[in-house]
Amino acid sequence: MKVPFIDLRFVNDSLRPEMENAINSVFKTSAFILGENVDSFEKEYATFNHTRDAIGVSSGLDALMLSLRALNIGPTDEVIVPSNTYIATALAVSNVGARPVFVEPKMDTFNIDQGRISAAINSRTKAIIPVHLYGQACEMSAIMAIANSHDLFVIEDNAQAHGAAFEERLTGSWGHINATSFYPTKNLGALGDAGAITTNDQMLADSVRSLRNYGSRVKNIHDHLGFNNRLDEIQAAILRIKLKRLEAWTKQRQDAAAYYHTQLSGIGDVILPFVHPESTHVYHLFVIRTNSRDDIKQSLLERGIETAIHYPTPPHMQPAYSHLELRKGAFMLAEELATTSLSLPLYPGITEAQQEVVVNGIKAFFDA
Ligand SMILES: *Cc1c(COP(=O)(O)O)cnc(C)c1O
């Protein structure tokens, strides 16, 4: 039996007639941009996320960039980001002209180590972007306390953690303004690019609503030097349908994760994901660690099991960041995770039989 790393058919095929109807309705209205689907999705997502506002935008990267712009962060400013994240978090900072300052992760949760944040703050620091990596909420109360004591903004990168919570408060509702992505493979995924900003601050919400639409709230009046970063009606119509199923899909992810946790405990040198007692984990990814990462990956592939690495090269070691002159060894923990972490197949609709194949593949590797 082959086990793909991800299979979107379960999520997309089951809803296909409903989604086709929704796309047809958009055809009938001929309203393709900023119509009733975007409006309704924004209300529904704000309700889901327990925030005053949600603003639909064109992608997760754009959501981060517009959040930074709404806070007037730009050249000469510094923004703290995790050294262990997808490069988009750092790129958003660079793209507004500011400088990303990397902070190492905690090795158990993989999330930014709040104990190391203060040492990275100086007079140029304007904001912190915690990333709820792989679906586990960061320790947000401590991060908010550090931000408040230094007068910094917090922008949560919630691209991987729709519906997760820390101390029972949802991710995407802690920061001053927060960004998320609905890239097709995310826990809530569109059928193309899409993203959103969530906030409880009406002024910031108004500001990003304007910035995403050429800096205009009222037709032909442009208050800001804006952009075109709108969510489109078809993606919004799709997201409205999928949002209703998100909770059920999250439960399936958590059940699949529980199976791996039971079956893989004590096998070889495998370190299983650690979940902080106050965090919920919505298992966007199930990431294990092992010193035999590359060999296990190869051995599983030979058995027809696909795995992935999130992420093989930390942002500071990417050629795009060579100008920061942060060479190998600059962020040892992120570099260590890049060589030892392995993401196992996990998605709504994965069967126990498929997971058993994965587990047996890993056991067979260590038995050999
Ligand atoms: C996917 C992702 C993004 C970027 O989202 P896009 O919609 O692809 O632009 C940003 N940050 C994190 C942590 C992500 O996983």
mmCIF file of C-alpha atoms and ligand atoms in Angstrom:
data_model
loop_
_atom_site.group_PDB
_atom_site.id
_atom_site.type_symbol
_atom_site.label_atom_id
_atom_site.label_comp_id
_atom_site.label_asym_id
_atom_site.label_seq_id
_atom_site.Cartn_x
_atom_site.Cartn_y
_atom_site.Cartn_z
ATOM 1 C CA MET A 1 0.000 0.000 0.000
ATOM 2 C CA LYS A 2 1.328 3.423 -0.949
ATOM 3 C CA VAL A 3 0.947 6.250 1.557
ATOM 4 C CA PRO A 4 1.149 9.769 0.121
ATOM 5 C CA PHE A 5 2.432 12.573 2.338
ATOM 6 C CA ILE A 6 -0.816 14.457 1.823
ATOM 7 C CA ASP A 7 -4.012 13.691 -0.050
ATOM 8 C CA LEU A 8 -6.478 16.544 -0.504
ATOM 9 C CA ARG A 9 -9.107 14.410 -2.220
ATOM 10 C CA PHE A 10 -10.917 13.403 0.976
ATOM 11 C CA VAL A 11 -11.472 17.033 1.910
ATOM 12 C CA ASN A 12 -12.141 18.343 -1.593
ATOM 13 C CA ASP A 13 -14.080 15.497 -3.254
ATOM 14 C CA SER A 14 -16.643 15.115 -0.472
ATOM 15 C CA LEU A 15 -17.656 18.757 -0.874
ATOM 16 C CA ARG A 16 -17.299 18.986 -4.622
ATOM 17 C CA PRO A 17 -21.008 19.273 -5.550
ATOM 18 C CA GLU A 18 -21.516 21.922 -2.869
ATOM 19 C CA MET A 19 -18.428 23.834 -4.020
ATOM 20 C CA GLU A 20 -19.470 23.625 -7.680
ATOM 21 C CA ASN A 21 -22.856 25.086 -6.755
ATOM 22 C CA ALA A 22 -21.155 27.913 -4.911
ATOM 23 C CA ILE A 23 -18.903 28.674 -7.885
ATOM 24 C CA ASN A 24 -21.960 28.652 -10.161
ATOM 25 C CA SER A 25 -23.715 31.180 -7.944
ATOM 26 C CA VAL A 26 -20.727 33.490 -8.240
ATOM 27 C CA PHE A 27 -21.057 33.144 -12.043
ATOM 28 C CA LYS A 28 -24.725 34.086 -11.834
ATOM 29 C CA THR A 29 -24.114 37.251 -9.821
ATOM 30 C CA SER A 30 -21.075 38.278 -11.908
ATOM 31 C CA ALA A 31 -19.658 39.784 -8.705
ATOM 32 C CA PHE A 32 -16.119 38.425 -8.607
ATOM 33 C CA ILE A 33 -14.364 40.865 -6.294
ATOM 34 C CA LEU A 34 -15.369 42.118 -2.802
ATOM 35 C CA GLY A 35 -18.938 40.841 -2.960
ATOM 36 C CA GLU A 36 -21.215 39.029 -0.550
ATOM 37 C CA ASN A 37 -19.070 35.886 -0.200
ATOM 38 C CA VAL A 38 -16.042 37.841 1.009
ATOM 39 C CA ASP A 39 -18.296 39.840 3.296
ATOM 40 C CA SER A 40 -19.932 36.735 4.768
ATOM 41 C CA PHE A 41 -16.702 34.759 5.028
ATOM 42 C CA GLU A 42 -15.086 37.625 6.934
ATOM 43 C CA LYS A 43 -17.966 37.635 9.453
ATOM 44 C CA GLU A 44 -17.928 33.839 9.754
ATOM 45 C CA TYR A 45 -14.149 33.640 10.168
ATOM 46 C CA ALA A 46 -14.179 36.438 12.783
ATOM 47 C CA THR A 47 -16.850 34.509 14.699
ATOM 48 C CA PHE A 48 -14.821 31.296 14.399
ATOM 49 C CA ASN A 49 -11.624 33.040 15.556
ATOM 50 C CA HIS A 50 -13.284 35.066 18.357
ATOM 51 C CA THR A 51 -12.055 38.380 16.981
ATOM 52 C CA ARG A 52 -13.896 41.601 16.223
ATOM 53 C CA ASP A 53 -12.737 41.588 12.602
ATOM 54 C CA ALA A 54 -11.423 39.296 9.906
ATOM 55 C CA ILE A 55 -10.248 40.749 6.613
ATOM 56 C CA GLY A 56 -9.830 38.448 3.619
ATOM 57 C CA VAL A 57 -6.637 38.908 1.619
ATOM 58 C CA SER A 58 -4.794 37.252 -1.250
ATOM 59 C CA SER A 59 -2.341 35.027 0.688
ATOM 60 C CA GLY A 60 -0.661 34.392 4.007
ATOM 61 C CA LEU A 61 2.443 36.327 2.989
ATOM 62 C CA ASP A 62 0.268 39.289 1.977
ATOM 63 C CA ALA A 63 -1.595 39.056 5.296
ATOM 64 C CA LEU A 64 1.726 39.340 7.161
ATOM 65 C CA MET A 65 2.943 42.200 4.963
ATOM 66 C CA LEU A 66 -0.288 44.211 5.267
ATOM 67 C CA SER A 67 -0.250 43.674 9.046
ATOM 68 C CA LEU A 68 3.290 45.082 9.226
ATOM 69 C CA ARG A 69 2.330 48.008 6.967
ATOM 70 C CA ALA A 70 -0.784 48.773 9.028
ATOM 71 C CA LEU A 71 1.546 49.066 12.053
ATOM 72 C CA ASN A 72 3.804 51.425 10.055
ATOM 73 C CA ILE A 73 6.753 49.057 10.312
ATOM 74 C CA GLY A 74 9.380 49.660 7.643
ATOM 75 C CA PRO A 75 13.001 50.640 6.981
ATOM 76 C CA THR A 76 15.271 50.947 10.074
ATOM 77 C CA ASP A 77 12.826 48.808 12.112
ATOM 78 C CA GLU A 78 13.542 45.333 13.433
ATOM 79 C CA VAL A 79 11.029 42.537 13.899
ATOM 80 C CA ILE A 80 11.618 39.368 15.917
ATOM 81 C CA VAL A 81 10.788 36.139 14.089
ATOM 82 C CA PRO A 82 11.523 32.477 14.924
ATOM 83 C CA SER A 83 14.720 30.993 13.467
ATOM 84 C CA ASN A 84 12.683 27.818 12.894
ATOM 85 C CA THR A 85 9.841 28.750 10.550
ATOM 86 C CA TYR A 86 8.762 28.801 6.941
ATOM 87 C CA ILE A 87 10.674 31.579 5.150
ATOM 88 C CA ALA A 88 7.442 33.562 4.480
ATOM 89 C CA THR A 89 7.468 34.871 8.067
ATOM 90 C CA ALA A 90 10.888 36.464 7.557
ATOM 91 C CA LEU A 91 10.183 37.518 3.958
ATOM 92 C CA ALA A 92 7.186 39.604 5.063
ATOM 93 C CA VAL A 93 9.507 41.601 7.335
ATOM 94 C CA SER A 94 12.153 42.013 4.622
ATOM 95 C CA ASN A 95 9.544 42.946 2.013
ATOM 96 C CA VAL A 96 8.378 45.971 4.022
ATOM 97 C CA GLY A 97 12.030 47.057 4.304
ATOM 98 C CA ALA A 98 12.516 46.031 7.948
ATOM 99 C CA ARG A 99 15.056 43.573 9.331
ATOM 100 C CA PRO A 100 14.105 40.119 10.604
ATOM 101 C CA VAL A 101 15.864 39.220 13.866
ATOM 102 C CA PHE A 102 15.822 35.488 14.469
ATOM 103 C CA VAL A 103 15.177 33.878 17.853
ATOM 104 C CA GLU A 104 15.801 30.198 18.522
ATOM 105 C CA PRO A 105 13.044 27.646 19.245
ATOM 106 C CA LYS A 106 12.323 25.532 22.293
ATOM 107 C CA MET A 107 13.494 22.064 21.319
ATOM 108 C CA ASP A 108 10.428 20.311 22.737
ATOM 109 C CA THR A 109 7.624 22.354 21.126
ATOM 110 C CA PHE A 110 9.658 23.635 18.117
ATOM 111 C CA ASN A 111 8.079 27.093 18.773
ATOM 112 C CA ILE A 112 9.914 30.355 19.493
ATOM 113 C CA ASP A 113 11.566 30.295 22.937
ATOM 114 C CA GLN A 114 10.060 33.233 24.798
ATOM 115 C CA GLY A 115 12.957 33.037 27.253
ATOM 116 C CA ARG A 116 15.297 34.191 24.462
ATOM 117 C CA ILE A 117 13.172 37.050 23.116
ATOM 118 C CA SER A 118 14.249 39.829 25.519
ATOM 119 C CA ALA A 119 17.919 39.419 24.569
ATOM 120 C CA ALA A 120 17.002 40.165 20.923
ATOM 121 C CA ILE A 121 15.147 43.419 21.695
ATOM 122 C CA ASN A 122 16.800 46.804 21.137
ATOM 123 C CA SER A 123 15.648 50.362 20.404
ATOM 124 C CA ARG A 124 14.857 49.496 16.772
ATOM 125 C CA THR A 125 12.633 46.521 17.639
ATOM 126 C CA LYS A 126 8.983 47.179 16.760
ATOM 127 C CA ALA A 127 7.224 43.815 16.816
ATOM 128 C CA ILE A 128 7.364 40.084 17.499
ATOM 129 C CA ILE A 129 5.903 37.516 15.098
ATOM 130 C CA PRO A 130 5.300 34.236 16.941
ATOM 131 C CA VAL A 131 4.510 31.349 14.595
ATOM 132 C CA HIS A 132 2.264 28.538 15.856
ATOM 133 C CA LEU A 133 4.393 26.024 14.074
ATOM 134 C CA TYR A 134 3.058 22.676 12.853
ATOM 135 C CA GLY A 135 -0.283 23.526 14.524
ATOM 136 C CA GLN A 136 0.758 24.002 18.152
ATOM 137 C CA ALA A 137 -0.038 27.293 19.892
ATOM 138 C CA CYS A 138 2.972 29.265 21.188
ATOM 139 C CA GLU A 139 3.082 30.225 24.864
ATOM 140 C CA MET A 140 1.176 33.419 24.140
ATOM 141 C CA SER A 141 0.610 34.861 27.622
ATOM 142 C CA ALA A 142 4.384 35.064 28.213
ATOM 143 C CA ILE A 143 4.988 36.492 24.725
ATOM 144 C CA MET A 144 2.292 39.164 25.200
ATOM 145 C CA ALA A 145 3.797 40.091 28.582
ATOM 146 C CA ILE A 146 7.259 40.600 27.038
ATOM 147 C CA ALA A 147 5.754 42.637 24.187
ATOM 148 C CA ASN A 148 3.748 44.817 26.570
ATOM 149 C CA SER A 149 6.712 45.499 28.827
ATOM 150 C CA HIS A 150 8.800 46.676 25.826
ATOM 151 C CA ASP A 151 5.936 48.443 23.996
ATOM 152 C CA LEU A 152 6.106 46.091 21.027
ATOM 153 C CA PHE A 153 3.374 44.890 18.701
ATOM 154 C CA VAL A 154 2.582 41.202 18.326
ATOM 155 C CA ILE A 155 1.579 39.763 14.961
ATOM 156 C CA GLU A 156 0.669 36.083 15.199
ATOM 157 C CA ASP A 157 1.504 33.978 12.149
ATOM 158 C CA ASN A 158 -1.429 31.590 12.365
ATOM 159 C CA ALA A 159 -0.967 29.966 8.942
ATOM 160 C CA GLN A 160 -0.582 26.481 10.410
ATOM 161 C CA ALA A 161 -2.876 26.586 13.420
ATOM 162 C CA HIS A 162 -6.498 27.534 12.626
ATOM 163 C CA GLY A 163 -8.505 26.632 15.728
ATOM 164 C CA ALA A 164 -5.572 26.016 18.106
ATOM 165 C CA ALA A 165 -5.565 27.706 21.506
ATOM 166 C CA PHE A 166 -3.240 28.611 24.379
ATOM 167 C CA GLU A 167 -4.843 28.746 27.827
ATOM 168 C CA GLU A 168 -8.139 28.253 25.984
ATOM 169 C CA ARG A 169 -7.775 31.458 23.976
ATOM 170 C CA LEU A 170 -7.609 30.933 20.228
ATOM 171 C CA THR A 171 -4.480 31.565 18.206
ATOM 172 C CA GLY A 172 -5.038 34.529 15.920
ATOM 173 C CA SER A 173 -6.858 36.398 18.715
ATOM 174 C CA TRP A 174 -3.921 37.259 21.021
ATOM 175 C CA GLY A 175 -1.786 39.612 18.939
ATOM 176 C CA HIS A 176 -2.545 43.223 18.002
ATOM 177 C CA ILE A 177 -3.059 42.066 14.439
ATOM 178 C CA ASN A 178 -2.677 38.530 13.114
ATOM 179 C CA ALA A 179 -2.150 36.820 9.802
ATOM 180 C CA THR A 180 -3.220 33.471 8.425
ATOM 181 C CA SER A 181 -3.016 31.549 5.159
ATOM 182 C CA PHE A 182 -5.571 29.415 3.352
ATOM 183 C CA TYR A 183 -3.059 27.858 0.964
ATOM 184 C CA PRO A 184 -4.689 24.611 -0.273
ATOM 185 C CA THR A 185 -2.725 22.301 2.070
ATOM 186 C CA LYS A 186 -3.319 24.331 5.246
ATOM 187 C CA ASN A 187 -5.851 23.025 7.804
ATOM 188 C CA LEU A 188 -8.388 25.388 6.221
ATOM 189 C CA GLY A 189 -7.417 25.563 2.555
ATOM 190 C CA ALA A 190 -8.902 27.295 -0.469
ATOM 191 C CA LEU A 191 -8.699 26.043 -4.059
ATOM 192 C CA GLY A 192 -5.939 28.523 -4.762
ATOM 193 C CA ASP A 193 -4.172 31.295 -2.861
ATOM 194 C CA ALA A 194 -5.997 33.043 -0.029
ATOM 195 C CA GLY A 195 -5.366 34.443 3.444
ATOM 196 C CA ALA A 196 -6.827 36.603 6.191
ATOM 197 C CA ILE A 197 -5.982 39.108 8.883
ATOM 198 C CA THR A 198 -7.717 38.943 12.265
ATOM 199 C CA THR A 199 -7.782 41.713 14.859
ATOM 200 C CA ASN A 200 -9.806 43.215 17.695
ATOM 201 C CA ASP A 201 -8.546 46.710 16.828
ATOM 202 C CA GLN A 202 -11.026 48.581 14.666
ATOM 203 C CA MET A 203 -8.453 51.124 13.445
ATOM 204 C CA LEU A 204 -6.067 48.408 12.291
ATOM 205 C CA ALA A 205 -8.942 46.549 10.618
ATOM 206 C CA ASP A 206 -9.973 49.714 8.740
ATOM 207 C CA SER A 207 -6.394 50.305 7.756
ATOM 208 C CA VAL A 208 -5.856 46.843 6.212
ATOM 209 C CA ARG A 209 -9.254 46.963 4.495
ATOM 210 C CA SER A 210 -8.025 50.078 2.770
ATOM 211 C CA LEU A 211 -4.463 48.847 2.111
ATOM 212 C CA ARG A 212 -5.645 45.635 0.430
ATOM 213 C CA ASN A 213 -7.762 47.678 -2.006
ATOM 214 C CA TYR A 214 -5.442 50.384 -3.449
ATOM 215 C CA GLY A 215 -5.569 52.343 -0.195
ATOM 216 C CA SER A 216 -9.244 53.088 -0.757
ATOM 217 C CA ARG A 217 -12.377 52.565 1.359
ATOM 218 C CA VAL A 218 -14.648 54.782 -0.730
ATOM 219 C CA LYS A 219 -14.480 54.467 -4.498
ATOM 220 C CA ASN A 220 -11.975 56.861 -6.079
ATOM 221 C CA ILE A 221 -10.747 58.220 -2.751
ATOM 222 C CA HIS A 222 -7.280 56.904 -1.926
ATOM 223 C CA ASP A 223 -6.135 57.662 1.616
ATOM 224 C CA HIS A 224 -3.028 55.449 1.560
ATOM 225 C CA LEU A 225 -0.476 54.186 -0.933
ATOM 226 C CA GLY A 226 -2.187 50.819 -1.109
ATOM 227 C CA PHE A 227 -1.924 47.486 -2.882
ATOM 228 C CA ASN A 228 -4.113 44.940 -4.576
ATOM 229 C CA ASN A 229 -4.211 42.138 -2.001
ATOM 230 C CA ARG A 230 -7.895 41.196 -2.094
ATOM 231 C CA LEU A 231 -9.487 37.818 -1.460
ATOM 232 C CA ASP A 232 -11.689 36.903 -4.432
ATOM 233 C CA GLU A 233 -15.323 35.818 -4.334
ATOM 234 C CA ILE A 234 -14.766 32.273 -5.596
ATOM 235 C CA GLN A 235 -12.151 31.484 -2.938
ATOM 236 C CA ALA A 236 -14.340 33.099 -0.264
ATOM 237 C CA ALA A 237 -17.318 30.965 -1.375
ATOM 238 C CA ILE A 238 -15.139 27.824 -1.107
ATOM 239 C CA LEU A 239 -13.767 28.830 2.294
ATOM 240 C CA ARG A 240 -17.283 29.417 3.681
ATOM 241 C CA ILE A 241 -18.168 25.809 2.852
ATOM 242 C CA LYS A 242 -14.953 24.381 4.249
ATOM 243 C CA LEU A 243 -14.974 26.447 7.447
ATOM 244 C CA LYS A 244 -18.089 24.544 8.563
ATOM 245 C CA ARG A 245 -16.100 21.274 8.441
ATOM 246 C CA LEU A 246 -12.873 22.531 9.979
ATOM 247 C CA GLU A 247 -13.664 21.355 13.485
ATOM 248 C CA ALA A 248 -14.430 17.810 12.288
ATOM 249 C CA TRP A 249 -11.242 17.727 10.201
ATOM 250 C CA THR A 250 -9.186 18.978 13.148
ATOM 251 C CA LYS A 251 -10.608 16.152 15.253
ATOM 252 C CA GLN A 252 -9.538 13.663 12.568
ATOM 253 C CA ARG A 253 -6.025 15.139 12.560
ATOM 254 C CA GLN A 254 -5.865 14.892 16.355
ATOM 255 C CA ASP A 255 -7.107 11.286 16.310
ATOM 256 C CA ALA A 256 -4.517 10.349 13.681
ATOM 257 C CA ALA A 257 -1.834 12.075 15.780
ATOM 258 C CA ALA A 258 -2.963 10.149 18.871
ATOM 259 C CA TYR A 259 -2.509 6.904 16.918
ATOM 260 C CA TYR A 260 1.069 7.823 15.963
ATOM 261 C CA HIS A 261 1.766 8.879 19.559
ATOM 262 C CA THR A 262 0.695 5.470 20.921
ATOM 263 C CA GLN A 263 2.221 3.336 18.192
ATOM 264 C CA LEU A 264 5.564 5.119 17.874
ATOM 265 C CA SER A 265 6.404 5.634 21.514
ATOM 266 C CA GLY A 266 9.708 4.021 22.492
ATOM 267 C CA ILE A 267 10.712 3.101 18.925
ATOM 268 C CA GLY A 268 14.420 3.609 18.176
ATOM 269 C CA ASP A 269 15.544 7.161 18.959
ATOM 270 C CA VAL A 270 12.270 8.714 17.757
ATOM 271 C CA ILE A 271 11.266 11.873 19.640
ATOM 272 C CA LEU A 272 7.528 12.455 19.342
ATOM 273 C CA PRO A 273 5.923 15.913 19.279
ATOM 274 C CA PHE A 274 5.646 17.380 22.766
ATOM 275 C CA VAL A 275 2.458 19.284 23.478
ATOM 276 C CA HIS A 276 2.629 22.024 26.113
ATOM 277 C CA PRO A 277 -0.090 21.360 28.744
ATOM 278 C CA GLU A 278 -1.760 24.735 28.069
ATOM 279 C CA SER A 279 -1.557 24.469 24.243
ATOM 280 C CA THR A 280 -3.834 22.719 21.830
ATOM 281 C CA HIS A 281 -2.218 21.169 18.802
ATOM 282 C CA VAL A 282 -4.254 21.011 15.591
ATOM 283 C CA TYR A 283 -1.581 18.898 13.864
ATOM 284 C CA HIS A 284 -1.098 20.733 10.617
ATOM 285 C CA LEU A 285 2.000 18.531 10.582
ATOM 286 C CA PHE A 286 3.138 15.567 12.666
ATOM 287 C CA VAL A 287 6.855 16.169 13.079
ATOM 288 C CA ILE A 288 9.137 13.628 14.741
ATOM 289 C CA ARG A 289 12.866 13.911 15.389
ATOM 290 C CA THR A 290 15.533 11.270 14.882
ATOM 291 C CA ASN A 291 19.285 11.226 14.239
ATOM 292 C CA SER A 292 18.677 8.809 11.338
ATOM 293 C CA ARG A 293 16.330 11.213 9.568
ATOM 294 C CA ASP A 294 17.695 10.914 6.026
ATOM 295 C CA ASP A 295 18.059 7.124 6.211
ATOM 296 C CA ILE A 296 14.529 6.658 7.587
ATOM 297 C CA LYS A 297 13.128 8.966 4.923
ATOM 298 C CA GLN A 298 14.816 6.900 2.201
ATOM 299 C CA SER A 299 13.809 3.586 3.727
ATOM 300 C CA LEU A 300 10.145 4.688 3.989
ATOM 301 C CA LEU A 301 10.203 5.918 0.403
ATOM 302 C CA GLU A 302 11.383 2.485 -0.755
ATOM 303 C CA ARG A 303 8.258 1.079 0.935
ATOM 304 C CA GLY A 304 6.018 3.567 -0.883
ATOM 305 C CA ILE A 305 5.652 5.949 2.074
ATOM 306 C CA GLU A 306 6.134 9.637 1.387
ATOM 307 C CA THR A 307 7.388 11.949 4.116
ATOM 308 C CA ALA A 308 8.491 15.589 4.075
ATOM 309 C CA ILE A 309 10.881 17.945 5.866
ATOM 310 C CA HIS A 310 9.681 21.206 7.409
ATOM 311 C CA TYR A 311 12.124 22.766 6.798
ATOM 312 C CA PRO A 312 15.384 21.460 5.332
ATOM 313 C CA THR A 313 17.090 24.885 5.368
ATOM 314 C CA PRO A 314 16.335 27.526 8.018
ATOM 315 C CA PRO A 315 15.611 31.013 6.592
ATOM 316 C CA HIS A 316 18.923 32.498 7.843
ATOM 317 C CA MET A 317 20.852 29.964 5.728
ATOM 318 C CA GLN A 318 18.914 30.602 2.526
ATOM 319 C CA PRO A 319 20.817 32.401 -0.260
ATOM 320 C CA ALA A 320 18.161 35.155 -0.106
ATOM 321 C CA TYR A 321 19.444 36.053 3.374
ATOM 322 C CA SER A 322 23.159 35.918 2.621
ATOM 323 C CA HIS A 323 23.283 39.715 3.082
ATOM 324 C CA LEU A 324 22.550 39.247 6.806
ATOM 325 C CA GLU A 325 25.850 37.338 7.022
ATOM 326 C CA LEU A 326 24.391 34.752 9.392
ATOM 327 C CA ARG A 327 26.430 31.714 8.546
ATOM 328 C CA LYS A 328 26.109 28.093 9.531
ATOM 329 C CA GLY A 329 26.143 27.864 13.299
ATOM 330 C CA ALA A 330 24.448 31.238 13.842
ATOM 331 C CA PHE A 331 21.230 29.514 14.983
ATOM 332 C CA MET A 332 22.290 26.044 16.034
ATOM 333 C CA LEU A 333 18.909 24.871 17.303
ATOM 334 C CA ALA A 334 17.071 25.712 14.080
ATOM 335 C CA GLU A 335 19.924 24.070 12.158
ATOM 336 C CA GLU A 336 19.689 20.985 14.359
ATOM 337 C CA LEU A 337 15.930 20.713 13.714
ATOM 338 C CA ALA A 338 16.563 21.061 9.990
ATOM 339 C CA THR A 339 18.730 17.939 10.070
ATOM 340 C CA THR A 340 16.672 15.800 12.470
ATOM 341 C CA SER A 341 12.995 16.555 11.865
ATOM 342 C CA LEU A 342 10.718 14.466 9.686
ATOM 343 C CA SER A 343 7.028 15.086 8.921
ATOM 344 C CA LEU A 344 4.916 11.920 8.699
ATOM 345 C CA PRO A 345 1.793 11.574 6.512
ATOM 346 C CA LEU A 346 -1.203 13.070 8.334
ATOM 347 C CA TYR A 347 -4.358 14.579 6.850
ATOM 348 C CA PRO A 348 -8.114 14.281 7.294
ATOM 349 C CA GLY A 349 -9.121 10.996 5.684
ATOM 350 C CA ILE A 350 -5.864 9.113 6.313
ATOM 351 C CA THR A 351 -6.858 5.573 7.306
ATOM 352 C CA GLU A 352 -5.593 3.580 10.262
ATOM 353 C CA ALA A 353 -4.371 0.988 7.743
ATOM 354 C CA GLN A 354 -2.231 3.648 6.059
ATOM 355 C CA GLN A 355 -0.888 4.849 9.397
ATOM 356 C CA GLU A 356 -0.096 1.256 10.332
ATOM 357 C CA VAL A 357 2.018 0.977 7.178
ATOM 358 C CA VAL A 358 3.947 4.100 8.262
ATOM 359 C CA VAL A 359 4.443 2.777 11.801
ATOM 360 C CA ASN A 360 5.582 -0.638 10.540
ATOM 361 C CA GLY A 361 7.988 1.048 8.127
ATOM 362 C CA ILE A 362 9.614 2.968 10.987
ATOM 363 C CA LYS A 363 9.740 -0.141 13.213
ATOM 364 C CA ALA A 364 11.294 -2.158 10.383
ATOM 365 C CA PHE A 365 13.983 0.509 9.934
ATOM 366 C CA PHE A 366 15.037 0.290 13.571
ATOM 367 C CA ASP A 367 14.770 -3.540 13.659
ATOM 368 C CA ALA A 368 17.141 -3.869 10.675
HETATM 369 C C1 LIG B 1 2.051 28.856 4.492
HETATM 370 C C2 LIG B 1 2.701 29.771 5.443
HETATM 371 C C3 LIG B 1 2.835 31.144 5.183
HETATM 372 C C4 LIG B 1 2.528 31.753 3.854
HETATM 373 O O1 LIG B 1 1.237 31.577 3.392
HETATM 374 P P1 LIG B 1 0.940 31.720 1.815
HETATM 375 O O2 LIG B 1 -0.555 31.765 1.762
HETATM 376 O O3 LIG B 1 1.525 30.548 1.132
HETATM 377 O O4 LIG B 1 1.548 33.017 1.372
HETATM 378 C C5 LIG B 1 3.364 31.943 6.170
HETATM 379 N N1 LIG B 1 3.774 31.443 7.338
HETATM 380 C C6 LIG B 1 3.683 30.132 7.630
HETATM 381 C C7 LIG B 1 4.150 29.632 8.961
HETATM 382 C C8 LIG B 1 3.165 29.250 6.683
HETATM 383 O O5 LIG B 1 3.107 27.943 6.975
#
